[in-house]
Short mmCIF file of C-alpha atoms and ligand atoms in Angstrom, two decimals:
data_model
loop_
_atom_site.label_atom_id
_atom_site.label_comp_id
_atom_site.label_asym_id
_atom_site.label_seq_id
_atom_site.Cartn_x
_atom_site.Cartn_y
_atom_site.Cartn_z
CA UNK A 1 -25.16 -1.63 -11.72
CA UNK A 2 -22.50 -3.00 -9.73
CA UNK A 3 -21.70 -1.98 -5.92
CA UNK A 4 -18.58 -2.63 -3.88
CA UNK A 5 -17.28 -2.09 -0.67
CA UNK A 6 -13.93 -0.90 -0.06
CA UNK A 7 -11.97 -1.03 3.06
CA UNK A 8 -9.23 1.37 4.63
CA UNK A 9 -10.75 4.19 2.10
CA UNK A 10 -9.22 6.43 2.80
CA UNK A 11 -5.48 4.90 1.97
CA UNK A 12 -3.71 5.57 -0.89
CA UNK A 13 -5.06 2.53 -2.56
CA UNK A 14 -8.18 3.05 -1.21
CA UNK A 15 -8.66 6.04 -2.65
CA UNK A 16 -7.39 5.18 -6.44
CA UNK A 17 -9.38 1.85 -6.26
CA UNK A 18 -12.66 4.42 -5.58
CA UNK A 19 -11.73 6.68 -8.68
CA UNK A 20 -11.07 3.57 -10.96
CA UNK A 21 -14.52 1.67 -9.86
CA UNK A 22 -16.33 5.17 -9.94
CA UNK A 23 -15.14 5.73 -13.39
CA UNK A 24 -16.75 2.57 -14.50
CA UNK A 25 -19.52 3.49 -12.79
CA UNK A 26 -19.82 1.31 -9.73
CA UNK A 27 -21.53 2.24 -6.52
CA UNK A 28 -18.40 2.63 -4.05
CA UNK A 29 -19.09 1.99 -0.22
CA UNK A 30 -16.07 3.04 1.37
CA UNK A 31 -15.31 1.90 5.06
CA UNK A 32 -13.27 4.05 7.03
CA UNK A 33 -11.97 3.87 10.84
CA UNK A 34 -12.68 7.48 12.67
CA UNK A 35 -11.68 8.45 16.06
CA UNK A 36 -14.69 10.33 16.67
CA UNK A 37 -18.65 9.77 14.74
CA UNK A 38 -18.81 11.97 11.96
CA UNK A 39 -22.00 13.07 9.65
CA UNK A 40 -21.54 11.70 5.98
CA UNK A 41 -21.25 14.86 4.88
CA UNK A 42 -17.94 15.60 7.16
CA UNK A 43 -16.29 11.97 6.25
CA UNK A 44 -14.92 13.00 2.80
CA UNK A 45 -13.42 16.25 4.03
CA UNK A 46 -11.54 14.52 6.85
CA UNK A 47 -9.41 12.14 5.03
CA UNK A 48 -7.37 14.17 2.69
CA UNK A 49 -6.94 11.19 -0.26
CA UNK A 50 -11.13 11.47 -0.76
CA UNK A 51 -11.64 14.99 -0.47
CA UNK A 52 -12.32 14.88 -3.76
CA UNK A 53 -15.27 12.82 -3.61
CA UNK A 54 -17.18 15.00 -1.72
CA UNK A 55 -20.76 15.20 -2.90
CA UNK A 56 -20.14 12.28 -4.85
CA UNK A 57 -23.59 10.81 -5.09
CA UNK A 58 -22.42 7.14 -5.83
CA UNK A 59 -19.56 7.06 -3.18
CA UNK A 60 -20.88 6.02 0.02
CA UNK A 61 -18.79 6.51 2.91
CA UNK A 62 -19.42 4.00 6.15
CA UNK A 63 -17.46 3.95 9.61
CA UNK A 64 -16.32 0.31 10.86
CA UNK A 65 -13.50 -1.26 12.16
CA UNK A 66 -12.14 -4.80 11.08
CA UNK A 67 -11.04 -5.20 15.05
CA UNK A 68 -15.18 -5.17 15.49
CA UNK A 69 -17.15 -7.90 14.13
CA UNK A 70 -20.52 -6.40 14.73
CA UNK A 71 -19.12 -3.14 13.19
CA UNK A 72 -18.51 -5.39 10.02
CA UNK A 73 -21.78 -6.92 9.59
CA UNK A 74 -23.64 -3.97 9.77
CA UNK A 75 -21.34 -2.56 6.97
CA UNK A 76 -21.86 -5.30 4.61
CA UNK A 77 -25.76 -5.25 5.58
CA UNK A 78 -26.26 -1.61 4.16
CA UNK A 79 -24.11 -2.13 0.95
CA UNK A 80 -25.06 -5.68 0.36
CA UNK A 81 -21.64 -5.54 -1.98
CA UNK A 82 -21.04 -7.44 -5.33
CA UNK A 83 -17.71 -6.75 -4.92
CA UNK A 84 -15.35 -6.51 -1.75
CA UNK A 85 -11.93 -5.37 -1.45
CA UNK A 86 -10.45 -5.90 1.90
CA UNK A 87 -7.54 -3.49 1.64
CA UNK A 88 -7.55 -2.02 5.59
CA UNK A 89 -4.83 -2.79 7.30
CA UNK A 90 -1.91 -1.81 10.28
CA UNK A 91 0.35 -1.58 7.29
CA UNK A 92 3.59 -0.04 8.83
CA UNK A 93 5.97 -2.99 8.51
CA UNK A 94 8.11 -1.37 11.62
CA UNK A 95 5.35 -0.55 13.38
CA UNK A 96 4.11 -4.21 13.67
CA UNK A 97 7.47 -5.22 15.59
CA UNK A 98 6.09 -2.58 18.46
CA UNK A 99 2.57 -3.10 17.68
CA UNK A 100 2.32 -6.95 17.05
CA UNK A 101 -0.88 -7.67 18.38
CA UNK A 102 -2.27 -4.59 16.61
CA UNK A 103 -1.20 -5.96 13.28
CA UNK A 104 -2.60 -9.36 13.94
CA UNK A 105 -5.61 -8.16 14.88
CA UNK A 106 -6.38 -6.06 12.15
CA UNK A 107 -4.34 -8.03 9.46
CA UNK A 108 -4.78 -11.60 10.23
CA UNK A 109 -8.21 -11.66 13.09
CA UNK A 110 -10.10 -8.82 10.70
CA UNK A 111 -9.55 -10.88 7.95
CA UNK A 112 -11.02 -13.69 9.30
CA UNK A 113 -13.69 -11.43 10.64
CA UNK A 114 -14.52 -9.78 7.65
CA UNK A 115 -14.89 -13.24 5.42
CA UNK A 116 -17.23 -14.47 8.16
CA UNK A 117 -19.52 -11.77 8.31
CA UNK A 118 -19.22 -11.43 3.66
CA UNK A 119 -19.90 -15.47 4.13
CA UNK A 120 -23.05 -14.82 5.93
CA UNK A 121 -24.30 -11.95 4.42
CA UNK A 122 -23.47 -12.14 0.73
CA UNK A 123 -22.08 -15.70 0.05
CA UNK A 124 -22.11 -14.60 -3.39
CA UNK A 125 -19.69 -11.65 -3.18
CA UNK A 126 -16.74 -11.80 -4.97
CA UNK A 127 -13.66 -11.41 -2.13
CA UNK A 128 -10.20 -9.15 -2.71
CA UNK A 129 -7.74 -9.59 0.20
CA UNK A 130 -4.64 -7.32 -0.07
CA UNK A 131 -1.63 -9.79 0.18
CA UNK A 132 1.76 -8.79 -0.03
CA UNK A 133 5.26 -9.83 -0.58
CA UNK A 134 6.22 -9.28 2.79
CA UNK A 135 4.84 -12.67 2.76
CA UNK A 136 8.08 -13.88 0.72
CA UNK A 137 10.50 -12.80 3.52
CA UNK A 138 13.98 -13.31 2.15
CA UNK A 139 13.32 -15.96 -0.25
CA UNK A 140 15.48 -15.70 -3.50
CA UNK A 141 14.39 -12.74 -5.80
CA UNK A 142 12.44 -12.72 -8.37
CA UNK A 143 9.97 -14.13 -6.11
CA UNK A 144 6.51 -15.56 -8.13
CA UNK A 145 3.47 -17.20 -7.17
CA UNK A 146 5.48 -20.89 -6.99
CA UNK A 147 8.12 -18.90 -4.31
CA UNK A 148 7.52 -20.56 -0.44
CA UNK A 149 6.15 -18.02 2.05
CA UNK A 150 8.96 -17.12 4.65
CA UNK A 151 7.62 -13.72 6.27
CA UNK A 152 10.26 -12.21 8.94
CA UNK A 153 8.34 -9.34 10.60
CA UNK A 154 4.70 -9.74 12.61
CA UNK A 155 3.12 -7.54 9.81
CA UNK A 156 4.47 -10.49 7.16
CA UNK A 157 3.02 -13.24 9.33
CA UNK A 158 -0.11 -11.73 9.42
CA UNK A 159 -0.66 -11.01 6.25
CA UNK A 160 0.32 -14.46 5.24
CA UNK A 161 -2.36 -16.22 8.10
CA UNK A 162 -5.19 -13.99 6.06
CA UNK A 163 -3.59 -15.42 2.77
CA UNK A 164 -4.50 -18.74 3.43
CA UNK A 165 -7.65 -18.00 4.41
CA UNK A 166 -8.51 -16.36 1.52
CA UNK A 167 -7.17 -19.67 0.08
CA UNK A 168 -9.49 -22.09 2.62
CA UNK A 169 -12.52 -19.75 1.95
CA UNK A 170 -11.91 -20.74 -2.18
CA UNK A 171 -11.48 -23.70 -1.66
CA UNK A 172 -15.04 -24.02 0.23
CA UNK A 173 -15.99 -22.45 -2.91
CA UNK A 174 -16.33 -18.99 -1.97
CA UNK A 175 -14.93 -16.37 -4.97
CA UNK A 176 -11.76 -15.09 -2.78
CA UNK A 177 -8.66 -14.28 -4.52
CA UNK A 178 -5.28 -12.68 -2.10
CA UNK A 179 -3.22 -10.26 -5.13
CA UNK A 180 0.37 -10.38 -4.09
CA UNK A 181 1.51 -7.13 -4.33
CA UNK A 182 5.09 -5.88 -4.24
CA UNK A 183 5.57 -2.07 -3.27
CA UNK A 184 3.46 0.37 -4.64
CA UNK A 185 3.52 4.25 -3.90
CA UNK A 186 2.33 7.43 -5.01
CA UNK A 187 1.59 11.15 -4.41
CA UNK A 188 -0.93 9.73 -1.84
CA UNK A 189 1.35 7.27 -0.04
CA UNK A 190 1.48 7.84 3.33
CA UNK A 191 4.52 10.05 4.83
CA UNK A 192 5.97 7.18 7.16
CA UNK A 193 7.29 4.39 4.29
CA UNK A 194 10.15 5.51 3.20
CA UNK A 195 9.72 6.63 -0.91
CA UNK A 196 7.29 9.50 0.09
CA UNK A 197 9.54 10.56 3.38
CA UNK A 198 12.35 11.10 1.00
CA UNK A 199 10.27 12.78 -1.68
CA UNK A 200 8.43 15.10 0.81
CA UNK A 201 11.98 15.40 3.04
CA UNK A 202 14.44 16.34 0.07
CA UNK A 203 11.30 19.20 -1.61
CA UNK A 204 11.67 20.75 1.95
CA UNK A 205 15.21 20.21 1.91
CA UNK A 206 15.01 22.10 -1.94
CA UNK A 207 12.90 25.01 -0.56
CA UNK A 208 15.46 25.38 3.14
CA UNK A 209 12.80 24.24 5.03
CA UNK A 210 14.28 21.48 6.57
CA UNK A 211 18.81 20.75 7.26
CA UNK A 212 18.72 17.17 6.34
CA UNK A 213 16.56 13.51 6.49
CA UNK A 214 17.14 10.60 8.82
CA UNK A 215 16.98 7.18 7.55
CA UNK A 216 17.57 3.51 8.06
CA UNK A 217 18.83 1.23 6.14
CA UNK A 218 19.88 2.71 2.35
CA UNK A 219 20.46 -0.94 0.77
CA UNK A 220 17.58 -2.17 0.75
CA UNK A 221 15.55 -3.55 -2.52
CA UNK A 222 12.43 -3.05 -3.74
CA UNK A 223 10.35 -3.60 -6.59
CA UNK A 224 8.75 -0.02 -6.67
CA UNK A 225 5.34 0.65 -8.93
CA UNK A 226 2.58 2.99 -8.75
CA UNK A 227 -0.50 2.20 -6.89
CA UNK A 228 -2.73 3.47 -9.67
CA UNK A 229 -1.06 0.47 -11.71
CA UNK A 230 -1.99 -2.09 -8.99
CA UNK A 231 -5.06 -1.02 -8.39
CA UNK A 232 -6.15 -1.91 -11.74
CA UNK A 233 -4.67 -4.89 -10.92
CA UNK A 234 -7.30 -5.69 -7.91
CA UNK A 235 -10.14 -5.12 -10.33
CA UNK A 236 -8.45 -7.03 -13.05
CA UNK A 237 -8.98 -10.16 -10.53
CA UNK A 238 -12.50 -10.22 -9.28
CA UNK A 239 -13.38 -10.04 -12.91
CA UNK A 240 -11.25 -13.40 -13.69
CA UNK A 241 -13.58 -16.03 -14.26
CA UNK A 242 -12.12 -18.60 -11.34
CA UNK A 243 -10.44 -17.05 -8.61
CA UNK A 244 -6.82 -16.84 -8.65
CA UNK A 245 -3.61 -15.59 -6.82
CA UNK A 246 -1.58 -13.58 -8.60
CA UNK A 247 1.64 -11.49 -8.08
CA UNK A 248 2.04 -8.08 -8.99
CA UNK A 249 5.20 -6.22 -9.82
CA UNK A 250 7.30 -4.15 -12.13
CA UNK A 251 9.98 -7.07 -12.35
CA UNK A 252 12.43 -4.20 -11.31
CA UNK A 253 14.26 -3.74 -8.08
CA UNK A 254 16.22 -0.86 -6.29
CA UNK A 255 17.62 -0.10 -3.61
CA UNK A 256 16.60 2.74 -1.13
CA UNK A 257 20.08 4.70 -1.73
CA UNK A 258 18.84 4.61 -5.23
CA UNK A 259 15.50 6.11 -5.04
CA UNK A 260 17.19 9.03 -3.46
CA UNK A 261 19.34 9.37 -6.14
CA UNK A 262 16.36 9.69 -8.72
CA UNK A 263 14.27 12.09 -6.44
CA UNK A 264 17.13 14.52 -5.83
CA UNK A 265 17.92 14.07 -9.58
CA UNK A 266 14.21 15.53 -10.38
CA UNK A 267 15.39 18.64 -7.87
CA UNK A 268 18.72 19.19 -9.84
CA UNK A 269 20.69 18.28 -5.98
CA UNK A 270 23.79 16.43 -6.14
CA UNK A 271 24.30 14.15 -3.83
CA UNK A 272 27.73 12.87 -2.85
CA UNK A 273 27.83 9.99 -0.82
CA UNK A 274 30.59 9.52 2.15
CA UNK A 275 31.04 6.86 4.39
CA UNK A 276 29.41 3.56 4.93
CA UNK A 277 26.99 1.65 6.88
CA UNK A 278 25.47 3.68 9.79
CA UNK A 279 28.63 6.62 9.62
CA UNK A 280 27.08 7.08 5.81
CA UNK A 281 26.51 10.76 5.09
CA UNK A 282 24.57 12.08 1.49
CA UNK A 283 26.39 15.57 0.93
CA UNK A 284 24.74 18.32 -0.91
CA UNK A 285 26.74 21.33 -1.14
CA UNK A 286 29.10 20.59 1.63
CA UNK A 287 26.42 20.25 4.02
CA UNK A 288 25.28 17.01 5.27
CA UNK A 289 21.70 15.98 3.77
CA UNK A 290 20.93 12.56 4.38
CA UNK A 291 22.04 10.33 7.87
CA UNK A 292 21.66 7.60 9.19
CA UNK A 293 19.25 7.06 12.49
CA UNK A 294 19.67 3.03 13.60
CA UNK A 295 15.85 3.59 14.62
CA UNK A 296 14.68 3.01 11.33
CA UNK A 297 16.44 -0.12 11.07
CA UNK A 298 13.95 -3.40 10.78
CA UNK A 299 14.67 -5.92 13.46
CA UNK A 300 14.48 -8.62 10.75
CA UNK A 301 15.39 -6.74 6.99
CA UNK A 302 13.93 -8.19 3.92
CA UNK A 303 17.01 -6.85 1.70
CA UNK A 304 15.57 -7.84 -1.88
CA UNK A 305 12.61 -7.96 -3.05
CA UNK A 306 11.73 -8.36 -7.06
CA UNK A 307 8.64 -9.63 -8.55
CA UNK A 308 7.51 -11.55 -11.41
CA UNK A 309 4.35 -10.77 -12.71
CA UNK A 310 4.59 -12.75 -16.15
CA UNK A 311 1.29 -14.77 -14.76
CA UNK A 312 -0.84 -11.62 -14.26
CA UNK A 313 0.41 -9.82 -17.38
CA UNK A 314 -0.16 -12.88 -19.50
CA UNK A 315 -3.66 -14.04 -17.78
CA UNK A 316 -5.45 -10.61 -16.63
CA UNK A 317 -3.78 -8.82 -19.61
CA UNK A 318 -2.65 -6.84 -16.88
CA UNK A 319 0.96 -4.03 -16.81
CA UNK A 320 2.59 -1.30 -14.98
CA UNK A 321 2.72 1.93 -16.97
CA UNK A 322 4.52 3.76 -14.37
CA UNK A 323 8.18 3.01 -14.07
CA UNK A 324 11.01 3.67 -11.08
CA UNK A 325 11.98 6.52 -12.63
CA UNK A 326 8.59 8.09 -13.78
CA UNK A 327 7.34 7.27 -10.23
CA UNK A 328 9.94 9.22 -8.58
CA UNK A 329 9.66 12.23 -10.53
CA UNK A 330 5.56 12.33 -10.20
CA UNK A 331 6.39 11.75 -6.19
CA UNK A 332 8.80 14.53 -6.25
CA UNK A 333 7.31 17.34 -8.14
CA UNK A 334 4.18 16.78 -6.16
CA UNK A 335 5.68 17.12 -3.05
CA UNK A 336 7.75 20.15 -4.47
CA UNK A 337 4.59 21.88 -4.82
CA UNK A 338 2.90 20.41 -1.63
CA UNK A 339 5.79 22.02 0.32
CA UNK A 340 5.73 25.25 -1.60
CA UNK A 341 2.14 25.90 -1.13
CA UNK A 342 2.56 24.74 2.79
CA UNK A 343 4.82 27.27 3.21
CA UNK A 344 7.12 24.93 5.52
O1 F7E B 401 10.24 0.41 3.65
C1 F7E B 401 13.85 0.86 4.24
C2 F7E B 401 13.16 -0.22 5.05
O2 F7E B 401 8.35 1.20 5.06
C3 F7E B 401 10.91 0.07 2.47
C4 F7E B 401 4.17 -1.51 2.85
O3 F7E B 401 3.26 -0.93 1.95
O4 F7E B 401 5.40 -2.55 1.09
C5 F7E B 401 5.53 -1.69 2.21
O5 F7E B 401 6.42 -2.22 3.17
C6 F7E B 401 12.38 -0.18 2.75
C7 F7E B 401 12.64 -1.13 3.93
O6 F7E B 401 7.92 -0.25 3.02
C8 F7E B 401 13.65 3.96 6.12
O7 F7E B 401 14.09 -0.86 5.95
C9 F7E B 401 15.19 2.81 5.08
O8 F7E B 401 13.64 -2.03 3.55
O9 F7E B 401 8.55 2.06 2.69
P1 F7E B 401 8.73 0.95 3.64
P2 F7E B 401 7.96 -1.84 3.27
O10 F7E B 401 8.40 -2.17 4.63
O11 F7E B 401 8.72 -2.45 2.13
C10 F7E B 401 4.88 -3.85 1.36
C11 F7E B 401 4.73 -4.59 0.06
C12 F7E B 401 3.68 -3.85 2.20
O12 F7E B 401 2.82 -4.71 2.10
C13 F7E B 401 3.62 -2.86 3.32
O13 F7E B 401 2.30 -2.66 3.79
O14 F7E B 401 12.98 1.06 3.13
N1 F7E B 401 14.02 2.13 4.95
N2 F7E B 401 14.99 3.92 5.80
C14 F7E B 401 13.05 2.81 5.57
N3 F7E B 401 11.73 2.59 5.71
C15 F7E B 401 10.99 3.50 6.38
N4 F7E B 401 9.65 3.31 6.48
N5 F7E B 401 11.55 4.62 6.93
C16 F7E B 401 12.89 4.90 6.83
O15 F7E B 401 13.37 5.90 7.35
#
C-alpha cells in the first residue's frame, strides 16, 4: 500500500488531493500549520476543508511548518512517504508584496527545506512541488512549458526559485517534478482570491445580507479550472515514468468582470455596468453592487493569463471536466446555501 504526505492540508487542494489518494486507497499524512498543539483527534475538526475526514483511519494528520527544518524531518520520519506533495504555501499573490519575506520563506526557503530533509530521509520518494503560472508574469498568452519565466510579484519569484530546484534536485536524479498550474478554484477556495469573494459576496448580496462588494481590478485574465481537475493532475505526474514539468490549464481565459457576470447570472441579478476604470459601478436594481477599492489593485498586474495544456492532456492522458461556466455555477449555489444556512 502506498503512503504520501501532503502539505498545507488543509487548503483547498489539500483537501481534494486527500479524497482522491484516499479513494485509491493510499495512506494520507497530512501536514498542517496550527497556532496552538492540538490532539489528533481535534486536528480534523479545526480546519473546515477536512472535517470530513474525521475518524478517518488512513488519514493521518501531522503539525509542521516548512519555515522549520527540524519540524520537517520529523514529519517525513513518521510517514516515511512514497509519495510527497509539497503544496503549502503563503499563496496570497497581494499579500506577498506586504509580506515578501514571508512568501520567500515559506515558498522558495521551505522548498529548499523540505527537499533536503525528503533527500535525506527517503531519497527514493517521488517529489510534487506546486508551481504556478505566476511564474510566467506577463509573457504572451497562451503561455506553455517552452514560455520564459518572467514573474512580477515576490509570491511569482518565489515560486519560480523552488521551480528550479525541483529542476536541480532531477537533475541529481532525484524523482521531482514542479506541475504548472494556472488558476484553480472551488467551493473550498479560500474567501480572499477573488472568484470565491464574488461568489460568497453576490449570495449575500442575493439574500440582503450585504449592500455591495469591493474589488480591484475587473480586467484581468485568467485561465479558471476546478481544483478537483488539477488535483488529478498532481497524481497523474508522480505516476509518469520520468519526471516531468507539465502545465495545467483549461486553455480558456476570462476576465474578472466576466466571472461576475456568470455568478450573478446563476442568481438571476442583472448587472448593468457604468463607468470605467476605478469610477466603474455594477448596478443591480438601481442600487450600486459592485465598486471599485484601488486597495485591491496588484502593484505589478499580470493582465492575461491562458494556458496550454496540450503536453499534459496528450502525455498523462490528463483533462479538465469542469468548465468557466460550470465552475461558477457550482461556486455560486454553494455559497447560496452557505450564506442561507449562516444566516448572515
Ligand atoms: O486574483 C484580480 C487580481 O487573488 C485573480 C493563487 O492561487 O492563482 C492565484 O493567484 C485576479 C488578479 O488569484 C480582486 O488583480 C480583482 O488579477 O484570485 P486572485 P491570483 O493572484 O491569480 C495562481 C495561479 C496562484 O498560484 C496563486 O497562489 O483577480 N482581482 N479584484 C482581485 N483579486 C483579489 N484577490 N481580490 C480582489 O478584490
Amino acid at each position: 500500500m502506498q503512503t504520501a504526505l501532503i502539505t498545507g492540508v488543509a487548503g483547498q487542494d489539500g483537501s481534494y488531493l486527500a479524497d482522491l489518494l484516499l479513494e485509491k486507497g493510499y495512506t494520507v499524512y497530512g501536514m498542517y500549520v496550527a497556532s496552538t498543539r492540538m490532539n489528533s483527534s481535534q486536528v480534523c475538526l479545526a480546519f473546515d476543508n477536512i472535517k470530513h475526514l474525521h475518524g478517518n483511519k488512513q488519514f493521518i494528520p501531522v503539525s509542521g511548518n516548512l519555515m522549520d527544518l527540524r519540524s520537517v524531518e520529523i514529519v517525513i520520519e513518521q510517514a516515511k512517504p512514497d509519495e510527497i506533495y509539497n503544496l503549502a504555501a503563503q499563496s496570497h499573490v497581494k499579500r506577498s508584496e506586504t509580506e515578501p519575506e514571508v512568501t520567500r520563506n515559506t515558498n522558495a526557503y521551505g522548498v529548499d527545506r523540505i527537499l533536503y530533509a525528503a533527500r535525506k530521509i527517503v531519497p527514493n520518494a517521488k517529489f510534487y512541488q506546486a508551481s504556478t503560472s505566476e511564474m510566467f508574469g506577463n509573457a504572451k498568452a497562451p503561455q506553455d512549458e517552452n514560455t520564459p519565466f518572467a514573474p512580477v510579484s515576490p509570491y511569482g519569484e518565489a515560486k519560480l526559485f523552488a521551480h528550479q530546484l525541483v529542476k536541480d534536485n532531477r537533475e541529481k536524479g532525484f524523482f521531482t517534478v514542479g506541475g504548472i498550474l494556472f488558476n484553480h478554484e472551488s467551493e473550498r477556495r479560500g474567501m480572499s482570491f477573488v472568484t470565491r469573494k464574488i461568489t460568497y459576496g453576490l449570495a449575500g448580496i442575493k439574500l440582503g445580507f450585504e449592500n455591495h462588494l469591493s474589488l480591484g481590478n475587473l480586467d484581468a485574465k485568467r485561465d479558471w479550472g476546478h481544483s478537483k481537475d488539477y488535483v488529478r493532475a498532481m497524481w497523474l505526474m508522480l505516476q509518469n515514468k520520468t519526471p516531468i514539468d507539465y502545465v495545467i490549464s483549461t486553455g480558456e481565459t476570462h476576465s474578472v468582470r466576466e466571472f461576475i457576470e456568470a455568478a450573478a447570472q446563476v442568481l438571476d441579478i442583472n448587472i448593468e455596468w457604468k463607468g470605467a476604470g476605478v469610477e466603474e459601478i455594477g448596478m443591480w436594481n438601481n442600487k450600486p453592487i459592485i465598486k471599485i477599492d484601488q486597495s485591491f489593485y496588484r502593484t505589478r498586474e499580470i493582465n492575461v493569463l491562458c494556458g496550454n495544456s496540450a503536453k499534459a492532456q496528450n502525455e498523462l492522458g490528463w483533462k479538465p471536466e469542469i468548465g468557466f461556466k460550470k465552475l461558477a455555477e457550482m461556486m455560486t449555489k454553494n455559497d447560496l446555501s452557505l450564506r442561507n444556512k449562516q444566516g448572515y
